[in-house]
Short mmCIF file of C-alpha atoms in Angstrom, two decimals:
data_model
loop_
_atom_site.label_atom_id
_atom_site.label_comp_id
_atom_site.label_asym_id
_atom_site.label_seq_id
_atom_site.Cartn_x
_atom_site.Cartn_y
_atom_site.Cartn_z
CA MET A 1315 12.31 -7.41 -9.03
CA LEU A 1316 8.67 -8.44 -8.65
CA THR A 1317 6.56 -8.95 -11.76
CA TRP A 1318 2.83 -9.43 -12.36
CA LYS A 1319 3.43 -13.20 -12.36
CA ASP A 1320 4.92 -12.93 -8.84
CA VAL A 1321 1.99 -10.81 -7.64
CA ILE A 1322 -0.56 -13.33 -8.96
CA GLY A 1323 1.48 -16.16 -7.43
CA PHE A 1324 1.40 -14.52 -4.00
CA SER A 1325 -2.35 -13.80 -4.24
CA VAL A 1326 -3.08 -17.45 -5.14
CA ASN A 1327 -0.40 -19.44 -3.29
CA GLY A 1328 0.24 -17.32 -0.19
CA ASN A 1329 2.38 -14.36 0.76
CA PRO A 1330 5.94 -14.15 2.05
CA GLU A 1331 6.33 -14.10 5.82
CA PRO A 1332 6.59 -10.59 7.30
CA ASP A 1333 9.53 -9.67 9.53
CA ARG A 1334 7.10 -9.04 12.39
CA ARG A 1335 3.35 -8.87 13.10
CA VAL A 1336 1.34 -6.08 14.69
CA GLU A 1337 -2.18 -6.90 15.83
CA LYS A 1338 -4.54 -4.56 17.67
CA SER A 1339 -8.23 -4.48 18.46
CA GLU A 1340 -10.59 -2.32 16.42
CA ALA A 1341 -10.87 0.05 19.40
CA GLU A 1342 -7.06 0.39 19.60
CA TRP A 1343 -6.85 1.19 15.87
CA GLN A 1344 -9.67 3.77 16.20
CA GLU A 1345 -7.83 5.46 19.06
CA GLN A 1346 -4.55 5.61 17.11
CA LEU A 1347 -5.82 6.66 13.67
CA THR A 1348 -7.82 9.56 12.32
CA GLN A 1349 -11.36 8.75 11.20
CA GLU A 1350 -10.28 8.81 7.53
CA GLN A 1351 -7.16 6.69 8.14
CA PHE A 1352 -9.28 4.14 9.99
CA ARG A 1353 -11.91 4.07 7.21
CA ILE A 1354 -9.27 3.44 4.56
CA THR A 1355 -6.83 1.12 6.33
CA ARG A 1356 -9.11 -0.94 8.57
CA LEU A 1357 -12.40 -0.82 6.61
CA LYS A 1358 -10.84 -1.09 3.11
CA GLY A 1359 -11.97 2.35 1.99
CA THR A 1360 -10.53 4.57 -0.71
CA GLU A 1361 -9.84 8.29 -0.88
CA ARG A 1362 -11.13 10.47 -3.69
CA PRO A 1363 -8.67 10.72 -6.61
CA HIS A 1364 -6.27 13.70 -6.46
CA SER A 1365 -7.28 14.42 -2.84
CA GLY A 1366 -4.39 12.78 -0.96
CA ALA A 1367 -1.55 14.88 0.42
CA LEU A 1368 1.08 12.42 -0.85
CA CYS A 1369 -0.23 12.28 -4.42
CA THR A 1370 1.99 15.10 -5.68
CA THR A 1371 4.78 14.83 -3.10
CA TYR A 1372 8.17 13.73 -4.43
CA ASP A 1373 10.43 14.38 -1.44
CA GLU A 1374 13.14 11.80 -0.80
CA GLY A 1375 12.39 9.22 1.84
CA LYS A 1376 10.43 6.13 2.73
CA TYR A 1377 6.69 5.70 2.69
CA ASN A 1378 5.72 3.82 5.85
CA CYS A 1379 2.45 2.22 6.92
CA VAL A 1380 0.39 4.75 8.90
CA CYS A 1381 -0.74 1.97 11.25
CA CYS A 1382 2.50 0.18 12.19
CA ASP A 1383 5.30 2.31 10.65
CA THR A 1384 6.60 -0.57 8.49
CA PRO A 1385 8.53 0.77 5.45
CA LEU A 1386 6.48 0.00 2.34
CA PHE A 1387 7.86 2.00 -0.60
CA ASP A 1388 10.92 4.13 -1.38
CA SER A 1389 10.56 7.54 -3.01
CA THR A 1390 12.97 6.50 -5.78
CA ILE A 1391 10.34 4.19 -7.29
CA LYS A 1392 7.39 6.61 -7.07
CA PHE A 1393 6.03 7.89 -10.37
CA SER A 1394 3.22 10.09 -11.65
CA SER A 1395 0.58 7.75 -13.07
CA GLY A 1396 -2.08 10.41 -13.63
CA THR A 1397 -4.59 8.26 -11.74
CA GLY A 1398 -4.96 10.53 -8.71
CA TRP A 1399 -3.23 8.27 -6.18
CA PRO A 1400 0.45 7.87 -5.26
CA SER A 1401 1.93 5.19 -7.54
CA PHE A 1402 4.98 2.99 -7.11
CA THR A 1403 6.65 0.29 -9.22
CA GLN A 1404 7.96 -1.98 -6.42
CA PRO A 1405 7.64 -2.44 -2.67
CA ILE A 1406 10.70 -1.59 -0.57
CA ARG A 1407 11.05 -5.33 0.24
CA GLU A 1408 9.36 -8.39 -1.18
CA ASN A 1409 7.75 -9.23 2.17
CA ALA A 1410 6.50 -5.70 2.96
CA ILE A 1411 3.27 -6.17 0.99
CA LYS A 1412 0.52 -8.77 1.24
CA TYR A 1413 -1.53 -9.60 -1.88
CA GLU A 1414 -5.16 -10.71 -1.91
CA LYS A 1415 -7.62 -11.39 -4.70
CA ASP A 1416 -10.35 -8.71 -4.66
CA THR A 1417 -13.65 -9.29 -6.46
CA SER A 1418 -15.55 -6.33 -4.96
CA TYR A 1419 -17.63 -4.04 -7.18
CA GLY A 1420 -17.85 -6.73 -9.88
CA MET A 1421 -14.15 -6.39 -10.76
CA LEU A 1422 -11.19 -8.73 -10.46
CA ARG A 1423 -8.24 -6.91 -8.87
CA VAL A 1424 -5.32 -7.57 -6.54
CA GLU A 1425 -5.59 -5.75 -3.24
CA VAL A 1426 -2.37 -4.76 -1.47
CA LEU A 1427 -2.11 -4.66 2.31
CA CYS A 1428 0.65 -4.05 4.80
CA ASN A 1429 2.06 -7.51 5.47
CA THR A 1430 2.83 -6.53 9.07
CA CYS A 1431 -0.59 -5.30 10.25
CA ASP A 1432 -3.01 -6.08 7.37
CA ALA A 1433 -3.79 -2.40 6.73
CA HIS A 1434 -5.53 -1.88 3.39
CA LEU A 1435 -3.23 0.20 1.16
CA GLY A 1436 -4.79 0.04 -2.30
CA HIS A 1437 -4.36 -2.18 -5.37
CA VAL A 1438 -1.65 -3.27 -7.80
CA PHE A 1439 -2.12 -3.34 -11.57
CA PRO A 1440 -0.02 -4.68 -14.49
CA ASP A 1441 -0.02 -1.34 -16.36
CA GLY A 1442 3.00 0.38 -14.79
CA PRO A 1443 6.26 1.45 -16.40
CA GLU A 1444 9.10 -0.86 -17.31
CA PRO A 1445 11.04 -2.76 -16.16
CA SER A 1446 8.49 -4.29 -13.70
CA GLY A 1447 5.32 -3.21 -15.46
CA LEU A 1448 3.66 -2.84 -12.03
CA ARG A 1449 1.64 0.09 -10.69
CA TYR A 1450 0.97 0.02 -6.96
CA CYS A 1451 -1.94 2.47 -6.60
CA ILE A 1452 -1.87 3.48 -2.92
CA ASN A 1453 -4.08 5.67 -0.73
CA SER A 1454 -2.19 8.64 0.75
CA GLU A 1455 -4.04 8.18 4.04
CA SER A 1456 -2.53 4.70 4.45
CA MET A 1457 1.06 6.01 4.51
CA VAL A 1458 3.34 8.54 6.17
CA LEU A 1459 6.43 9.89 4.44
CA GLU A 1460 9.60 9.57 6.49
CA LYS A 1461 11.73 12.17 4.74
CA THR A 1462 15.43 11.58 4.22
CA PRO A 1463 17.41 14.13 6.28
CA LYS A 1464 19.26 16.63 4.09
#
């Protein structure tokens, strides 16, 4: 289980190797993604709180990167944080997420990206529920829910 210490370690000392890499030109990403998905994932944007379709969705399944379809989070570790964005306590695998120090807007935060294609997902904070204490605050537009068949 990842902890805040692990997250800081990755952001300072380097991230785990992804299973694969996906790299495309800006034009290829623009052709594949909606305008809003492109703004968020490729230009490091953010959606308005409580506006994302996945914010209040709790169907069983995996949350995959909208850009490269890499599994990022499992529905079993999603929780309602009240922040207005989908929140998770752990990535589906240690090497699914890339961590980078973010000093934009005069704040010190840890940005989370897809480790496969570098898509901006959101940020991680040390104010989540136990046992990890982590809250991955993720933009709905950066993910697609692959529902578990019933």
